[in-house]
Coordinates of C-alpha atoms in Angstrom, one line a residue:
Chain A
M388 CA 9.3 -35.8 -20.5
S389 CA 7.1 -35.0 -17.5
V390 CA 3.5 -36.0 -17.0
T391 CA 2.3 -32.5 -17.6
D392 CA 4.1 -32.4 -21.0
L393 CA 2.4 -35.7 -21.9
L394 CA -1.0 -34.3 -20.9
T395 CA -0.6 -31.1 -23.0
R396 CA 0.6 -33.0 -26.0
A397 CA -2.3 -35.5 -25.7
E398 CA -4.8 -32.6 -25.5
A399 CA -3.3 -30.9 -28.5
L400 CA -3.5 -34.1 -30.5
C401 CA -7.1 -34.7 -29.5
K402 CA -8.0 -31.1 -30.6
K403 CA -6.3 -31.5 -33.9
Y404 CA -8.1 -34.7 -34.8
E405 CA -11.5 -33.7 -33.3
K406 CA -13.2 -33.8 -36.7
Y407 CA -12.7 -37.6 -36.8
D408 CA -14.5 -38.1 -33.5
L409 CA -17.6 -40.0 -34.7
D410 CA -19.5 -39.8 -31.4
K411 CA -19.1 -36.1 -31.1
K412 CA -20.2 -35.6 -34.7
Q413 CA -23.2 -37.7 -34.4
D414 CA -24.5 -35.7 -31.4
A415 CA -23.9 -32.5 -33.2
T416 CA -25.5 -33.3 -36.5
V417 CA -28.5 -35.2 -35.4
Y418 CA -31.7 -33.1 -35.1
K419 CA -29.8 -30.1 -36.3
N420 CA -32.7 -28.5 -38.0
D421 CA -35.3 -29.8 -35.7
R422 CA -35.5 -27.6 -32.6
F423 CA -38.4 -29.6 -31.1
M424 CA -36.4 -32.8 -31.0
M425 CA -33.3 -31.1 -29.6
L426 CA -35.3 -29.5 -26.8
Y427 CA -37.2 -32.8 -26.3
T428 CA -34.0 -34.8 -25.9
T429 CA -32.5 -32.3 -23.5
L430 CA -35.7 -32.3 -21.4
Q431 CA -35.7 -36.1 -21.4
A432 CA -32.1 -36.2 -20.2
D433 CA -33.0 -33.7 -17.4
L434 CA -36.0 -35.8 -16.4
E435 CA -33.8 -38.9 -16.1
A436 CA -31.4 -37.0 -13.9
A437 CA -34.3 -35.8 -11.7
M438 CA -35.7 -39.3 -11.5
Q439 CA -32.3 -40.6 -10.5
K440 CA -32.1 -38.1 -7.7
A441 CA -35.6 -39.0 -6.5
N442 CA -34.6 -42.6 -6.4
D443 CA -31.5 -41.8 -4.4
A444 CA -33.6 -39.8 -2.0
S445 CA -36.0 -42.7 -1.4
I446 CA -33.2 -45.1 -0.4
E447 CA -31.1 -42.6 1.5
K448 CA -31.1 -42.9 5.3
N449 CA -29.7 -39.6 6.4
R450 CA -32.5 -37.1 6.7
A451 CA -30.4 -34.1 6.0
V452 CA -29.3 -35.6 2.7
V453 CA -32.9 -36.5 1.9
A454 CA -34.0 -32.9 2.5
T455 CA -31.3 -31.6 0.1
L456 CA -32.1 -34.1 -2.6
N457 CA -35.8 -33.4 -2.4
A458 CA -35.2 -29.7 -2.7
E459 CA -33.1 -30.3 -5.8
V460 CA -35.7 -32.6 -7.3
R461 CA -38.3 -29.9 -6.8
R462 CA -36.1 -27.3 -8.4
A463 CA -35.5 -29.5 -11.4
K464 CA -39.3 -30.2 -11.8
A465 CA -40.0 -26.4 -11.7
A466 CA -37.3 -25.8 -14.3
L467 CA -38.7 -28.6 -16.6
K468 CA -42.3 -27.2 -16.2
E469 CA -41.0 -23.8 -17.4
Q470 CA -39.7 -25.3 -20.6
I471 CA -43.0 -27.1 -21.5
P472 CA -44.7 -24.1 -23.1
K473 CA -41.7 -23.6 -25.4
L474 CA -41.8 -27.2 -26.3
T475 CA -45.5 -27.0 -27.2
K476 CA -44.8 -24.0 -29.4
Y477 CA -42.1 -26.0 -31.3
A478 CA -44.5 -29.0 -31.6
G479 CA -46.9 -26.8 -33.5
K480 CA -44.3 -25.8 -36.1
K481 CA -43.7 -27.6 -39.3
V482 CA -40.3 -29.1 -39.9
K483 CA -38.9 -30.5 -43.1
G484 CA -37.5 -34.0 -42.7
A485 CA -40.2 -35.2 -40.3
T486 CA -43.2 -37.2 -41.7
K487 CA -46.9 -36.1 -41.2
E488 CA -47.5 -38.8 -38.6
D489 CA -44.5 -37.6 -36.6
L490 CA -45.9 -34.1 -36.6
A491 CA -49.2 -35.3 -35.4
L492 CA -47.7 -37.3 -32.6
R493 CA -45.7 -34.4 -31.2
P494 CA -48.4 -32.9 -29.0
D495 CA -48.9 -36.3 -27.5
L496 CA -45.2 -36.6 -26.8
V497 CA -45.4 -33.2 -25.0
L498 CA -48.3 -34.4 -22.9
G499 CA -46.5 -37.7 -22.1
L500 CA -43.5 -35.7 -20.9
V501 CA -45.7 -33.5 -18.7
A502 CA -47.2 -36.6 -17.1
K503 CA -43.7 -38.0 -16.5
I504 CA -42.6 -34.8 -14.8
E505 CA -45.6 -34.8 -12.5
D506 CA -44.9 -38.4 -11.6
I507 CA -41.5 -37.7 -10.1
P508 CA -41.8 -38.1 -6.3
D509 CA -40.5 -35.0 -4.5
G510 CA -40.7 -35.6 -0.8
V511 CA -43.4 -37.5 1.0
V512 CA -45.5 -35.5 3.3
A513 CA -44.7 -37.6 6.3
P514 CA -46.7 -37.3 9.5
R515 CA -45.0 -34.6 11.5
K516 CA -43.9 -35.3 15.0
P517 CA -45.5 -32.9 17.4
V518 CA -43.2 -30.2 18.5
K519 CA -42.0 -30.9 22.1
G520 CA -41.2 -28.2 24.5
K521 CA -42.4 -24.7 24.5
K522 CA -45.3 -23.7 22.3
G523 CA -47.1 -20.5 22.3
K524 CA -48.2 -18.0 19.7
G525 CA -47.4 -14.4 20.1
A526 CA -47.8 -13.6 23.8
A527 CA -44.7 -13.6 25.9
E528 CA -44.7 -15.8 29.0
T529 CA -45.3 -14.1 32.2
I530 CA -42.5 -14.4 34.7
K531 CA -43.8 -15.2 38.1
I532 CA -41.7 -14.1 41.0
D533 CA -44.0 -15.1 43.8
A534 CA -45.8 -18.4 44.2
M535 CA -49.2 -16.7 44.4
S536 CA -50.7 -14.6 41.7
P537 CA -51.9 -11.1 42.5
E538 CA -55.6 -12.2 42.3
Q539 CA -55.0 -14.9 44.9
V540 CA -53.4 -12.4 47.2
M541 CA -56.3 -10.0 46.7
S542 CA -59.1 -12.5 47.2
G543 CA -57.5 -14.0 50.2
S544 CA -58.1 -12.9 53.8
Q545 CA -58.7 -9.2 53.1
N546 CA -62.0 -9.0 51.3
Q547 CA -62.3 -5.3 51.9
S548 CA -60.0 -3.4 49.6
S549 CA -58.9 -0.4 51.7
E550 CA -57.0 2.4 50.2
E551 CA -53.7 1.4 51.6
S552 CA -53.9 -2.2 50.4
S553 CA -55.1 -1.2 46.9
S554 CA -52.2 1.3 46.5
F555 CA -49.9 -1.3 47.9
A556 CA -51.2 -3.8 45.3
Q557 CA -50.7 -1.3 42.6
E558 CA -47.2 -0.5 43.7
A559 CA -46.4 -4.2 43.7
D560 CA -47.9 -4.6 40.2
R561 CA -45.8 -1.7 38.9
R562 CA -42.7 -3.2 40.4
K563 CA -43.4 -6.5 39.0
A564 CA -43.9 -5.0 35.5
K565 CA -40.5 -3.3 35.8
Q566 CA -38.9 -6.5 36.9
D567 CA -40.5 -8.2 33.9
E568 CA -39.0 -5.6 31.6
S569 CA -35.6 -6.0 33.0
L570 CA -35.8 -9.7 32.9
E571 CA -36.8 -9.4 29.2
V572 CA -33.7 -7.4 28.6
I573 CA -31.5 -9.9 30.4
S574 CA -33.1 -12.7 28.5
E575 CA -32.3 -11.0 25.2
G576 CA -28.8 -10.5 26.2
L577 CA -28.4 -14.1 27.3
T578 CA -29.9 -15.3 24.0
T579 CA -27.3 -13.2 22.1
L580 CA -24.5 -14.6 24.3
G581 CA -25.8 -18.1 23.8
N582 CA -25.8 -17.8 20.0
M583 CA -22.4 -16.2 20.0
A584 CA -21.1 -19.0 22.2
Q585 CA -22.5 -21.6 19.9
D586 CA -20.9 -20.0 16.9
I587 CA -17.6 -19.7 18.7
N588 CA -17.9 -23.4 19.6
E589 CA -18.3 -24.3 15.9
E590 CA -15.3 -22.2 15.0
M591 CA -13.3 -23.9 17.6
D592 CA -14.3 -27.3 16.3
K593 CA -13.2 -26.2 12.8
Q594 CA -9.9 -24.9 14.0
T595 CA -9.1 -28.0 16.2
T596 CA -8.5 -30.1 13.1
L597 CA -6.3 -27.4 11.6
V598 CA -4.3 -27.0 14.7
D599 CA -3.7 -30.7 15.0
E600 CA -2.4 -30.8 11.4
I601 CA -0.1 -27.9 12.1
D602 CA 1.1 -29.7 15.2
S603 CA 2.1 -32.8 13.4
K604 CA 3.8 -30.9 10.6
V605 CA 5.8 -28.8 13.0
D606 CA 6.9 -31.9 14.9
K607 CA 8.2 -33.5 11.7
A608 CA 10.0 -30.3 10.8
A609 CA 11.6 -30.1 14.3
T610 CA 12.9 -33.7 14.1
E611 CA 14.3 -33.0 10.7
M612 CA 16.1 -29.9 11.9
K613 CA 17.6 -31.8 14.8
S614 CA 19.0 -34.6 12.6
T615 CA 20.3 -32.0 10.1
N616 CA 22.1 -30.1 12.9
V617 CA 23.8 -33.3 14.2
R618 CA 24.9 -34.2 10.7
L619 CA 26.2 -30.6 10.2
K620 CA 28.2 -30.8 13.4
E621 CA 29.8 -34.1 12.3
T622 CA 30.7 -32.8 8.9
L623 CA 32.3 -29.7 10.4
V624 CA 34.4 -31.7 12.8
R625 CA 35.6 -34.0 10.0
L626 CA 36.3 -31.0 7.8
R627 CA 38.4 -29.3 10.3
S628 CA 40.4 -32.5 11.1
S629 CA 41.0 -33.2 7.4
R630 CA 42.1 -29.6 7.0
N631 CA 44.7 -30.1 9.7
I632 CA 46.1 -33.1 7.8
M633 CA 46.2 -31.1 4.6
V634 CA 48.0 -28.3 6.4
D635 CA 50.6 -30.8 7.6
I636 CA 51.1 -32.3 4.2
V637 CA 51.5 -28.9 2.6
C638 CA 54.1 -27.8 5.1
L639 CA 56.0 -31.0 4.6
I640 CA 56.0 -30.4 0.8
V641 CA 57.2 -26.9 1.2
I642 CA 60.1 -27.9 3.5
M643 CA 61.2 -30.7 1.2
S644 CA 61.1 -28.4 -1.8
I645 CA 63.3 -25.9 0.1
A646 CA 65.7 -28.6 1.1
A647 CA 65.9 -29.9 -2.5
A648 CA 66.6 -26.3 -3.7
L649 CA 69.3 -25.9 -1.1
Y650 CA 70.8 -29.3 -2.1
K651 CA 71.0 -28.3 -5.7
F652 CA 72.4 -24.9 -4.8
V653 CA 75.0 -26.6 -2.6
N654 CA 76.0 -29.2 -5.2
L655 CA 76.5 -26.7 -8.1
P656 CA 80.0 -25.3 -7.4
P657 CA 82.6 -27.9 -8.5
T658 CA 85.0 -27.5 -5.6
F659 CA 82.7 -28.9 -3.0
K660 CA 85.4 -30.4 -0.9
H661 CA 87.3 -27.1 -1.0
F662 CA 84.1 -25.3 0.1
S663 CA 83.3 -27.7 2.9
M664 CA 86.8 -27.7 4.2
N665 CA 86.9 -23.9 4.3
L666 CA 83.6 -24.0 6.2
I667 CA 84.9 -26.5 8.8
F668 CA 88.2 -24.7 9.3
R669 CA 86.5 -21.4 9.7
L670 CA 84.3 -22.8 12.4
Chain B
M1190 CA 31.8 8.2 -33.5
C1191 CA 32.4 11.6 -32.3
G1192 CA 28.7 12.2 -32.3
C1193 CA 27.9 9.2 -30.2
F1194 CA 30.6 10.1 -27.8
V1195 CA 29.0 13.6 -27.3
S1196 CA 25.6 12.1 -26.8
T1197 CA 26.8 9.7 -24.1
L1198 CA 28.5 12.6 -22.4
D1199 CA 25.2 14.5 -22.5
E1200 CA 23.3 11.6 -20.9
F1201 CA 25.9 11.3 -18.2
S1202 CA 25.8 15.0 -17.3
S1203 CA 22.0 15.2 -17.4
G1204 CA 21.9 12.1 -15.2
R1205 CA 24.2 13.8 -12.7
S1206 CA 22.2 17.0 -12.6
R1207 CA 18.9 15.1 -12.0
G1208 CA 20.4 12.9 -9.3
G1209 CA 19.8 15.4 -6.4
G1210 CA 16.1 16.0 -6.9
G1211 CA 14.1 13.0 -8.0
G1212 CA 16.1 10.2 -6.4
M1213 CA 13.1 7.9 -5.9
A1214 CA 11.8 8.4 -9.4
D1215 CA 15.2 7.6 -10.7
R1216 CA 15.4 4.4 -8.7
Q1217 CA 12.0 3.4 -10.0
E1218 CA 13.0 4.1 -13.6
Q1219 CA 16.1 2.2 -13.0
K1220 CA 14.1 -0.7 -11.7
L1221 CA 11.8 -0.6 -14.7
K1222 CA 14.8 -0.6 -17.0
D1223 CA 16.1 -3.6 -15.2
A1224 CA 12.8 -5.3 -15.4
E1225 CA 12.8 -4.7 -19.2
K1226 CA 16.2 -6.1 -19.4
W1227 CA 15.3 -9.2 -17.4
L1228 CA 12.1 -9.7 -19.5
K1229 CA 14.0 -9.5 -22.8
K1230 CA 16.7 -11.9 -21.5
A1231 CA 14.1 -14.4 -20.3
D1232 CA 12.2 -14.2 -23.6
K1233 CA 15.4 -14.8 -25.5
L1234 CA 16.2 -17.8 -23.3
T1235 CA 12.8 -19.4 -23.9
K1236 CA 12.2 -18.7 -27.5
L1237 CA 13.1 -21.6 -29.7
S1238 CA 15.2 -20.9 -32.7
F1239 CA 17.7 -22.4 -35.0
T1240 CA 20.5 -22.1 -32.5
R1241 CA 18.4 -22.9 -29.4
W1242 CA 16.6 -26.3 -29.5
A1243 CA 15.4 -26.4 -25.9
A1244 CA 14.1 -23.6 -23.8
D1245 CA 16.2 -22.9 -20.7
W1246 CA 13.4 -22.5 -18.1
S1247 CA 15.6 -22.9 -15.0
E1248 CA 17.4 -19.6 -15.9
A1249 CA 14.4 -17.8 -17.3
T1250 CA 11.9 -18.4 -14.5
P1251 CA 13.7 -16.4 -11.8
L1252 CA 14.1 -13.5 -14.3
Y1253 CA 10.4 -13.6 -15.1
E1254 CA 9.5 -13.6 -11.4
Q1255 CA 11.7 -10.6 -10.6
A1256 CA 10.4 -8.6 -13.6
G1257 CA 6.9 -9.5 -12.7
L1258 CA 7.4 -8.2 -9.1
V1259 CA 8.8 -4.9 -10.3
Y1260 CA 5.9 -4.4 -12.7
K1261 CA 3.4 -5.3 -10.0
T1262 CA 4.7 -2.7 -7.7
A1263 CA 4.9 -0.1 -10.5
K1264 CA 1.2 -1.0 -11.3
L1265 CA 2.0 -1.9 -14.9
F1266 CA -0.6 -4.7 -14.8
E1267 CA -0.5 -5.9 -18.3
K1268 CA 3.2 -6.6 -18.3
G1269 CA 3.2 -7.9 -14.8
K1270 CA 0.4 -10.4 -15.7
H1271 CA 2.4 -11.5 -18.8
C1272 CA 5.5 -12.1 -16.7
F1273 CA 3.8 -14.0 -14.0
E1274 CA 2.1 -16.2 -16.6
K1275 CA 5.4 -17.0 -18.1
A1276 CA 6.9 -17.7 -14.7
A1277 CA 4.1 -20.1 -14.0
I1278 CA 4.7 -22.0 -17.2
G1279 CA 8.4 -22.1 -16.2
Q1280 CA 7.7 -23.5 -12.8
E1281 CA 5.4 -26.1 -14.3
R1282 CA 8.2 -27.2 -16.6
L1283 CA 10.4 -27.4 -13.5
S1284 CA 7.8 -29.7 -11.9
S1285 CA 7.0 -27.2 -9.2
Q1286 CA 3.3 -26.9 -9.5
W1287 CA 2.8 -25.3 -6.2
T1288 CA 4.9 -22.2 -7.1
A1289 CA 3.3 -22.2 -10.6
A1290 CA -0.2 -22.1 -9.0
K1291 CA 0.9 -19.2 -6.8
H1292 CA 2.1 -17.3 -9.8
L1293 CA -1.1 -17.9 -11.6
E1294 CA -3.0 -16.6 -8.7
T1295 CA -0.9 -13.4 -8.7
A1296 CA -1.5 -13.1 -12.4
G1297 CA -5.2 -13.5 -11.8
G1298 CA -5.1 -10.7 -9.3
L1299 CA -3.4 -8.4 -11.8
A1300 CA -5.9 -9.4 -14.5
K1301 CA -8.7 -8.4 -12.1
E1302 CA -7.2 -4.9 -12.0
L1303 CA -7.2 -4.9 -15.8
E1304 CA -10.9 -6.0 -15.7
A1305 CA -10.3 -8.8 -18.2
W1306 CA -12.9 -11.0 -16.6
P1307 CA -12.6 -14.2 -18.8
E1308 CA -8.9 -14.2 -18.2
V1309 CA -9.4 -13.7 -14.5
A1310 CA -11.6 -16.8 -14.3
D1311 CA -9.3 -18.8 -16.5
L1312 CA -6.2 -18.0 -14.5
Y1313 CA -7.8 -18.8 -11.1
K1314 CA -9.2 -22.1 -12.5
R1315 CA -5.8 -23.1 -13.8
A1316 CA -4.3 -22.2 -10.4
S1317 CA -6.8 -24.4 -8.7
E1318 CA -6.1 -27.3 -11.1
M1319 CA -2.4 -27.1 -10.2
Y1320 CA -3.2 -27.2 -6.5
M1321 CA -5.3 -30.3 -7.1
F1322 CA -2.5 -31.8 -9.0
C1323 CA -0.3 -31.3 -6.0
G1324 CA -2.9 -33.2 -4.0
K1325 CA -4.1 -30.3 -1.9
P1326 CA -7.8 -29.7 -2.4
Q1327 CA -8.0 -27.0 0.3
P1328 CA -5.9 -24.4 -1.5
A1329 CA -7.6 -25.4 -4.7
A1330 CA -11.0 -24.6 -3.2
D1331 CA -9.6 -21.3 -1.8
A1332 CA -8.2 -20.3 -5.2
L1333 CA -11.6 -20.9 -6.8
V1334 CA -13.3 -18.8 -4.1
R1335 CA -10.9 -16.0 -4.5
G1336 CA -11.5 -16.1 -8.3
A1337 CA -15.2 -16.2 -7.8
K1338 CA -15.1 -13.2 -5.5
A1339 CA -13.1 -11.3 -8.0
I1340 CA -15.6 -11.7 -10.8
E1341 CA -18.9 -12.0 -9.0
D1342 CA -20.0 -8.5 -9.8
S1343 CA -19.4 -8.7 -13.5
V1344 CA -19.9 -12.4 -14.5
P1345 CA -22.1 -13.9 -11.8
D1346 CA -22.8 -17.1 -13.6
D1347 CA -19.1 -18.0 -13.8
A1348 CA -18.7 -17.0 -10.2
I1349 CA -21.5 -19.3 -9.2
R1350 CA -20.0 -22.2 -11.0
M1351 CA -16.6 -21.6 -9.3
Y1352 CA -18.3 -21.4 -5.9
L1353 CA -20.1 -24.7 -6.6
D1354 CA -16.9 -26.4 -7.8
S1355 CA -15.1 -25.2 -4.7
C1356 CA -17.9 -26.7 -2.5
S1357 CA -17.7 -30.0 -4.3
F1358 CA -13.9 -30.2 -3.9
L1359 CA -14.2 -29.7 -0.1
E1360 CA -17.2 -32.1 0.1
D1361 CA -15.2 -34.8 -1.7
D1362 CA -12.3 -34.3 0.7
G1363 CA -14.6 -34.5 3.7
R1364 CA -13.7 -31.1 5.0
E1365 CA -17.1 -29.4 4.7
Q1366 CA -16.5 -27.2 7.6
M1367 CA -14.2 -25.0 5.5
A1368 CA -17.0 -24.8 2.9
F1369 CA -19.4 -22.9 5.1
D1370 CA -18.1 -19.5 4.0
T1371 CA -18.4 -20.6 0.4
Y1372 CA -22.0 -21.7 0.8
R1373 CA -22.8 -18.4 2.4
A1374 CA -21.2 -16.5 -0.4
A1375 CA -22.9 -18.6 -3.1
T1376 CA -26.3 -18.1 -1.3
N1377 CA -25.9 -14.4 -1.2
L1378 CA -25.0 -14.2 -4.8
Y1379 CA -28.1 -16.3 -5.7
I1380 CA -30.3 -13.9 -3.6
K1381 CA -28.7 -10.9 -5.3
Q1382 CA -29.6 -12.4 -8.7
Q1383 CA -33.1 -13.2 -7.3
R1384 CA -32.8 -16.9 -8.0
Y1385 CA -34.5 -17.8 -4.8
A1386 CA -35.2 -21.5 -5.5
D1387 CA -31.4 -22.0 -6.1
A1388 CA -30.6 -20.1 -3.0
A1389 CA -32.9 -22.3 -0.9
S1390 CA -31.4 -25.5 -2.3
M1391 CA -27.9 -24.1 -1.6
L1392 CA -29.0 -23.5 2.0
L1393 CA -30.2 -27.0 2.3
R1394 CA -26.9 -28.3 0.9
W1395 CA -25.2 -26.1 3.6
G1396 CA -27.4 -27.8 6.2
Q1397 CA -26.4 -31.2 4.9
A1398 CA -22.7 -30.3 5.2
A1399 CA -23.3 -29.0 8.7
D1400 CA -25.1 -32.2 9.6
K1401 CA -22.1 -34.2 8.6
C1402 CA -19.7 -32.3 10.8
K1403 CA -22.2 -32.0 13.7
A1404 CA -22.4 -28.2 13.5
I1405 CA -26.0 -28.2 14.8
Q1406 CA -26.2 -24.4 15.1
S1407 CA -25.3 -23.8 11.5
Q1408 CA -27.5 -26.6 10.4
C1409 CA -30.6 -25.2 12.1
K1410 CA -29.9 -21.7 10.9
A1411 CA -29.5 -23.0 7.3
Y1412 CA -32.8 -24.8 7.4
V1413 CA -34.8 -22.0 8.8
S1414 CA -33.2 -19.6 6.3
A1415 CA -34.2 -22.0 3.5
I1416 CA -37.9 -22.0 4.7
L1417 CA -37.9 -18.2 4.9
V1418 CA -36.4 -17.9 1.4
Y1419 CA -39.2 -20.2 0.0
L1420 CA -41.8 -18.0 1.8
Y1421 CA -40.2 -14.9 0.3
N1422 CA -40.5 -16.6 -3.1
Q1423 CA -44.3 -17.0 -2.4
D1424 CA -43.9 -20.7 -2.6
L1425 CA -45.8 -21.9 0.5
K1426 CA -46.0 -25.4 -0.7
A1427 CA -42.3 -25.7 -1.1
A1428 CA -41.8 -24.1 2.3
E1429 CA -44.1 -26.6 3.9
Q1430 CA -42.4 -29.6 2.2
C1431 CA -39.0 -28.2 3.2
H1432 CA -40.2 -27.9 6.8
N1433 CA -41.5 -31.5 6.7
D1434 CA -38.2 -32.8 5.5
C1435 CA -36.1 -30.8 7.9
S1436 CA -38.3 -31.8 10.9
Q1437 CA -37.2 -35.3 10.4
V1438 CA -33.8 -34.3 11.6
D1439 CA -33.9 -34.4 15.4
A1440 CA -31.4 -31.7 15.9
F1441 CA -33.5 -29.2 14.0
L1442 CA -36.8 -30.5 15.5
N1443 CA -35.9 -29.4 19.0
S1444 CA -34.2 -26.2 18.1
E1445 CA -35.3 -22.6 18.6
Q1446 CA -35.0 -22.0 14.9
N1447 CA -37.7 -24.7 14.3
Q1448 CA -40.0 -22.9 16.7
L1449 CA -39.6 -19.7 14.6
A1450 CA -40.3 -21.7 11.5
E1451 CA -43.4 -23.3 13.0
K1452 CA -44.8 -20.0 14.1
V1453 CA -44.3 -18.3 10.7
L1454 CA -45.8 -21.3 8.8
Q1455 CA -48.7 -21.4 11.2
A1456 CA -49.3 -17.7 10.6
Y1457 CA -49.2 -18.3 6.9
R1458 CA -51.6 -21.1 7.1
D1459 CA -54.0 -18.9 9.0
S1460 CA -53.4 -16.2 6.3
D1461 CA -52.7 -13.7 9.0
G1462 CA -50.3 -11.1 7.6
D1463 CA -50.1 -9.2 10.9
E1464 CA -49.3 -12.3 12.8
V1465 CA -46.4 -13.0 10.4
M1466 CA -45.0 -9.6 10.9
Y1467 CA -45.4 -9.9 14.6
V1468 CA -43.6 -13.2 14.7
I1469 CA -40.7 -11.9 12.6
K1470 CA -40.3 -8.8 14.6
S1471 CA -40.4 -10.4 18.0
S1472 CA -38.3 -13.4 17.2
K1473 CA -35.0 -13.6 19.1
T1474 CA -33.4 -16.1 16.8
L1475 CA -34.0 -14.2 13.6
P1476 CA -31.3 -11.4 14.1
H1477 CA -28.7 -14.1 14.4
L1478 CA -29.2 -15.4 10.8
D1479 CA -27.3 -14.1 7.9
H1480 CA -28.0 -10.4 7.2
M1481 CA -29.4 -11.1 3.6
I1482 CA -31.9 -13.6 5.0
V1483 CA -32.9 -11.1 7.8
R1484 CA -33.5 -8.5 5.1
L1485 CA -35.8 -10.9 3.2
A1486 CA -37.6 -11.9 6.3
K1487 CA -38.3 -8.3 7.3
Q1488 CA -40.2 -8.0 4.0
L1489 CA -42.5 -10.9 4.7
P1490 CA -45.3 -11.5 3.9
V1491 CA -44.6 -10.8 0.3
G1492 CA -47.6 -10.6 -2.0
G1493 CA -51.1 -11.4 -0.8
L1494 CA -51.6 -14.3 1.6
K1495 CA -53.8 -16.7 -0.3
P1496 CA -56.0 -18.9 1.9
V1497 CA -54.3 -22.2 2.1
I1498 CA -56.2 -25.3 1.1
G1499 CA -56.5 -27.4 4.2
P1500 CA -54.6 -30.6 4.5
S1501 CA -56.3 -33.6 2.9
N1502 CA -57.1 -35.3 6.2
D1503 CA -60.7 -35.1 5.4
D1504 CA -60.3 -38.1 3.1
L1505 CA -59.8 -40.4 6.0
D1506 CA -63.2 -39.9 7.6
E1507 CA -63.6 -41.7 10.9
N1508 CA -66.9 -43.1 9.9
D1509 CA -65.5 -44.4 6.6
L1510 CA -64.8 -48.0 7.4
T1511 CA -63.8 -49.0 3.9

């Protein structure tokens, strides 16, 4: 009987005798009629889970894990908060089996639950490190080709702006603007290339592990093939040699049987001597 | 007796006359007949009765497989699925869980054509369990992903659960890099279902996995996508908190994606809708994010920009020496 058979049989048996499982029955029958208590217990369980996650987040060192856990805690809190109105609605309803004091206490239970939900820490607003490197809001950076700006050139030696120099300055500005545009286009292309290259890099990292695995498996397969080939060769050689021996033996047996048959045939006539003598004289 | 003789003669002659024209159809009919025969034989071999006390799976399984293949090519999905399921049970009894899992996957594919969605999910889940039994979590995760893709349009909740299970398999095995595609698919499904908070937390989980395998690019992209999803959900507070958390990670802090996030959040803090749109339009890193995220980002700012309550730094007044 294999393990899978054992497992299937065990499952079938469990299913058959489910009705005797006390733990399961207890969970099912308790608070059957009381929807408030059912919802309350589920919310409490969810609250415990969220609290646990928050605790894990506080002791976790890896920032990425912390971020994920905090996000999940926030989500759980939001989901719990959504359920609170339903809970308050149930708290107001009358339920048979619960005493008057219980019913009076229910709104307080709801409020206590709300307070507990608010208490769960969901990510401390830590002082943010200032962003290093480029800042800037909106305006693109100007690309300076020359060391001097146009204003410096203009307010330099030539204080009188003659027609030629002003048109020359305008032409220079126009050309600079065109260069700026082309440089923008180039920079966009480079950004795309850079992004694509980084994605390719990540893909390559992924594939490296896979290729290494394939490499080792293929090596193993190759050595096995080699040893199998050698064994096959040996077996064939042995087979052929043993077949030669068998052929020899078979031939021997055939010859001996023919000899025995001849011997019988020769011995049968009574006048053996007469026969042999005739043969000798004839010769 | 004479009658049956005549009838067989009729069949023979009609077969001969048809032979010239529909040769291919004949072959297919012949194949189908063979498949019927194999199926019946295999059923007989496996059904327990008074004379047979143990099912002969080693004989029956190849018959089921052959019959299943024929039905699959003939597009008779119901029978094909049945054959492959039986073949899978046979292979399991022969302790060959790998082949059994493969047959279950084929059966799942056929069930998808039949649009029997609960069965599809069930078959793919069983296949993945078998793969795990063989000690191969990668194919198990792949099987779950395939199953989830098959049912994501009709039963999205089950599909989500399968995606999450697949991710946890790979995470447990330490091979999160293979899980990136799964995270992406799950995020897209959440966004389609408009469960934005779940989508954002899935993106953060993706970021965490990327952090583990040092895939900085994917990590930064995931974080900035999460912030954008929170903003689309009109949850500025969550977006800010998320940004705070993510800024603790050095790799994200110095990245271009972080700059985009800073700019957008600053624009939101200033309640400047035009600035938000300008930042989104002129950003060079945005087009490289996942297309669903880009679609959401292009629709920012969603809803009215409420003036944000300033940070509570006013509590710590310089002159307050207490």
